[in-house]
Amino acid sequence: MRGLMTDFAATKAMFDLPQGVLYLDGNSLGPLPRAAAARVQQAVTDEWGQLLITGWNKAGWMAQPSELGDRIGRLIGAEPGHVVTGDTLSIKVYQAVASALELTPGRKVVLSDNGNFPTDLYMVEGLLRSMGPDYELRVVAPEAVEAAITDEIAVLMLTEVDYRTGRKHDMAALTARAHAAGALTVWDLAHSAGALPVDLAGCDADFAVGCTYKYLNGGPGAPAFIYVAPRHADQVRPALSGWLGHQAPFAFDLDYRPGAGIERMRVGTPPVIQMAALSAALDVWDMADMADVRAKSIELTELFIAGVEAACPDLELASPRDPAQRGSQVSFRFAEGYAAMQALIARGVIGDFRAPDIMRFGFTPLFIDAGDVKAAVAIIADVMQNRLWDNPEYKTRARVT
Amino acid sequence: MRGLMTDFAATKAMFDLPQGVLYLDGNSLGPLPRAAAARVQQAVTDEWGQLLITGWNKAGWMAQPSELGDRIGRLIGAEPGHVVTGDTLSIKVYQAVASALELTPGRKVVLSDNGNFPTDLYMVEGLLRSMGPDYELRVVAPEAVEAAITDEIAVLMLTEVDYRTGRKHDMAALTARAHAAGALTVWDLAHSAGALPVDLAGCDADFAVGCTYKYLNGGPGAPAFIYVAPRHADQVRPALSGWLGHQAPFAFDLDYRPGAGIERMRVGTPPVIQMAALSAALDVWDMADMADVRAKSIELTELFIAGVEAACPDLELASPRDPAQRGSQVSFRFAEGYAAMQALIARGVIGDFRAPDIMRFGFTPLFIDAGDVKAAVAIIADVMQNRLWDNPEYKTRARVT
């Protein structure tokens, strides 16, 4: 491994983690960057409170969706000026697929896999229903995707990293295969952005979407992002054609004229207070090199897998064993996984559970180090070896997240 | 006038307005409620920071969209349990119109007026384009709407109060007319919610949408809301079918099954930090009676019109003269309106400008009183009588909001 340039001790100090918590759930909701609280307070008190309506200009609120987009773009290999933030990931999936379908006239099939996060499938199901009975969402097993890319396919929509197992698709190869078949691609980077290097431009990706509240640490309900390749950016006519994507929103024209490039993917009024938190979160990312993050992530996940497998024979690895085949999370299957996760949370190891039997742990080098991993492994070993999960209280808890 | 029960001096004290500002733009972006800063800080530091992922349950984040929806519902005459917050108003317009179209099979025309806020028209234009060439958005003059409601119309989509002039449609009469013709209604309450009493249930409205950053003071980028009448709530299948509108989001089913009633109008992860600010803003509204707010609003707008007309013959009233025909804003036409508004802002009277020539002033009794109105009139008189707007600096400023 080459020498790391990222100072992970410094980035760790930029987070405010509760005492006694080993937070292995930054892949679900990233923790609070210390600077975010002050940055949000500034947005609320100084900007909203004092500038009032003039904040749109004077505090730069109107420009933030694109500025934040560019800062995210650096982490995912996007060309500058081709990422914008806003809305939720579900909405951005809808926008991307609707746009991709418009660029592939005559084709009616969206291909995805059954490892995709359900909302992506739901949103496309709703989109295609409104487009008429000729359209089809075709869902195959992840390993069957490549063979299913035929010349019927309009859009290949995949989440690069599986939310349950961490299994990683080959973005470059599948994009090339899709293009060879005349299809376009929509990549969901929910479990990729900030988790591993992504090279959208290098892979020739067409559209990408993602959220910012996981690895990017933008806070609960932080806005999503969307990428449109330069060759498409001035071609697509957005289905969700909101006023802030208009060429001149404040001309209040009655007819929609799409804005320049990625700006047309904006829809409504951006969430200024959430953007303030996200901005502080991206300050931490400005100190990180994605290659370093990936190297450290692999070191941590390998340490975790070795430790858990040595101590807990009842836990079956659900993630690919080859680190090159997985994202920055590790999942184990265990029939009583829900109760076991509750037992871990009660002991300060926070991961999460995904039905039916997945115990999921995220590795986020910006604030998790090898010492944390070893401490977490010791607690997992205690819970499993002493059957601490076998407690009615852990089994009956309401399942919300 | 009956005796007011709302203590407007008390509500005014709950806002933090900058020194020397007369804020007549609460119809565009409401000011900061004092309690919002602390409430947001709590959401960031105590909830996100300390509870991390468990905030979704322990801090009640997941339930907030419906809880906030119900608090808004009280102000707009909605039945309890039939309003939910989320997304932006543009997205909610799309959801509402798409749902209404599904409930009117065989009909292909959405009727609106050219006084509607442009994003409503843009969003429907995009929706109909994706539905195919048979669908039509028909836009007529506001006064021609009633006659245009024929049995071709699937959906009547109107903004109750015109964003430029404050002219108010008759929601009850137009809804009845639409129903008689077999159409459904989508009412945009952007300039109604918190501005005047709305009686959605009494008017038999079908769908309504609105934003919370104007009269409701939810903060820049605060989430929107949507209402679905009880008779439709379990019938509609949302076009924007996101996972948080699923019957069981955390079952991660591959197929979408709509949640119960209004819950199905949720889409993606809600903006927790924005919701905290909105929650504090609604605490002020909990102290207000909408009939009182309306009575005080009329008193203030009448005082304003009389004062401005007496002092400024160059300003032409663009709002209806009859207070029953307008919302809670007053607009004047003036060819140099942009420069005049800049001159006012420089002197602490903040209103806004809407092209081509509208100077717009909002009246928000929760924090504006008769003394403020008289002070604003005196400054407007000074600017107009002494042609203080005739200054190159005011004419060349970039127009963003």
Short mmCIF file of C-alpha atoms in Angstrom, two decimals, chain B residues 41 58 114 169 228 257 318 334 361:
data_model
loop_
_atom_site.label_atom_id
_atom_site.label_comp_id
_atom_site.label_asym_id
_atom_site.label_seq_id
_atom_site.Cartn_x
_atom_site.Cartn_y
_atom_site.Cartn_z
CA GLN B 41 -29.94 22.96 17.67
CA LYS B 58 -36.37 7.61 19.80
CA ASN B 114 -52.46 31.78 -16.26
CA HIS B 169 -60.59 32.13 -6.30
CA VAL B 228 -56.01 13.98 0.13
CA ARG B 257 -47.97 -1.76 -1.68
CA ALA B 318 -53.15 45.47 -8.61
CA PHE B 334 -45.45 50.62 -11.08
CA PHE B 361 -46.33 43.36 0.16
#
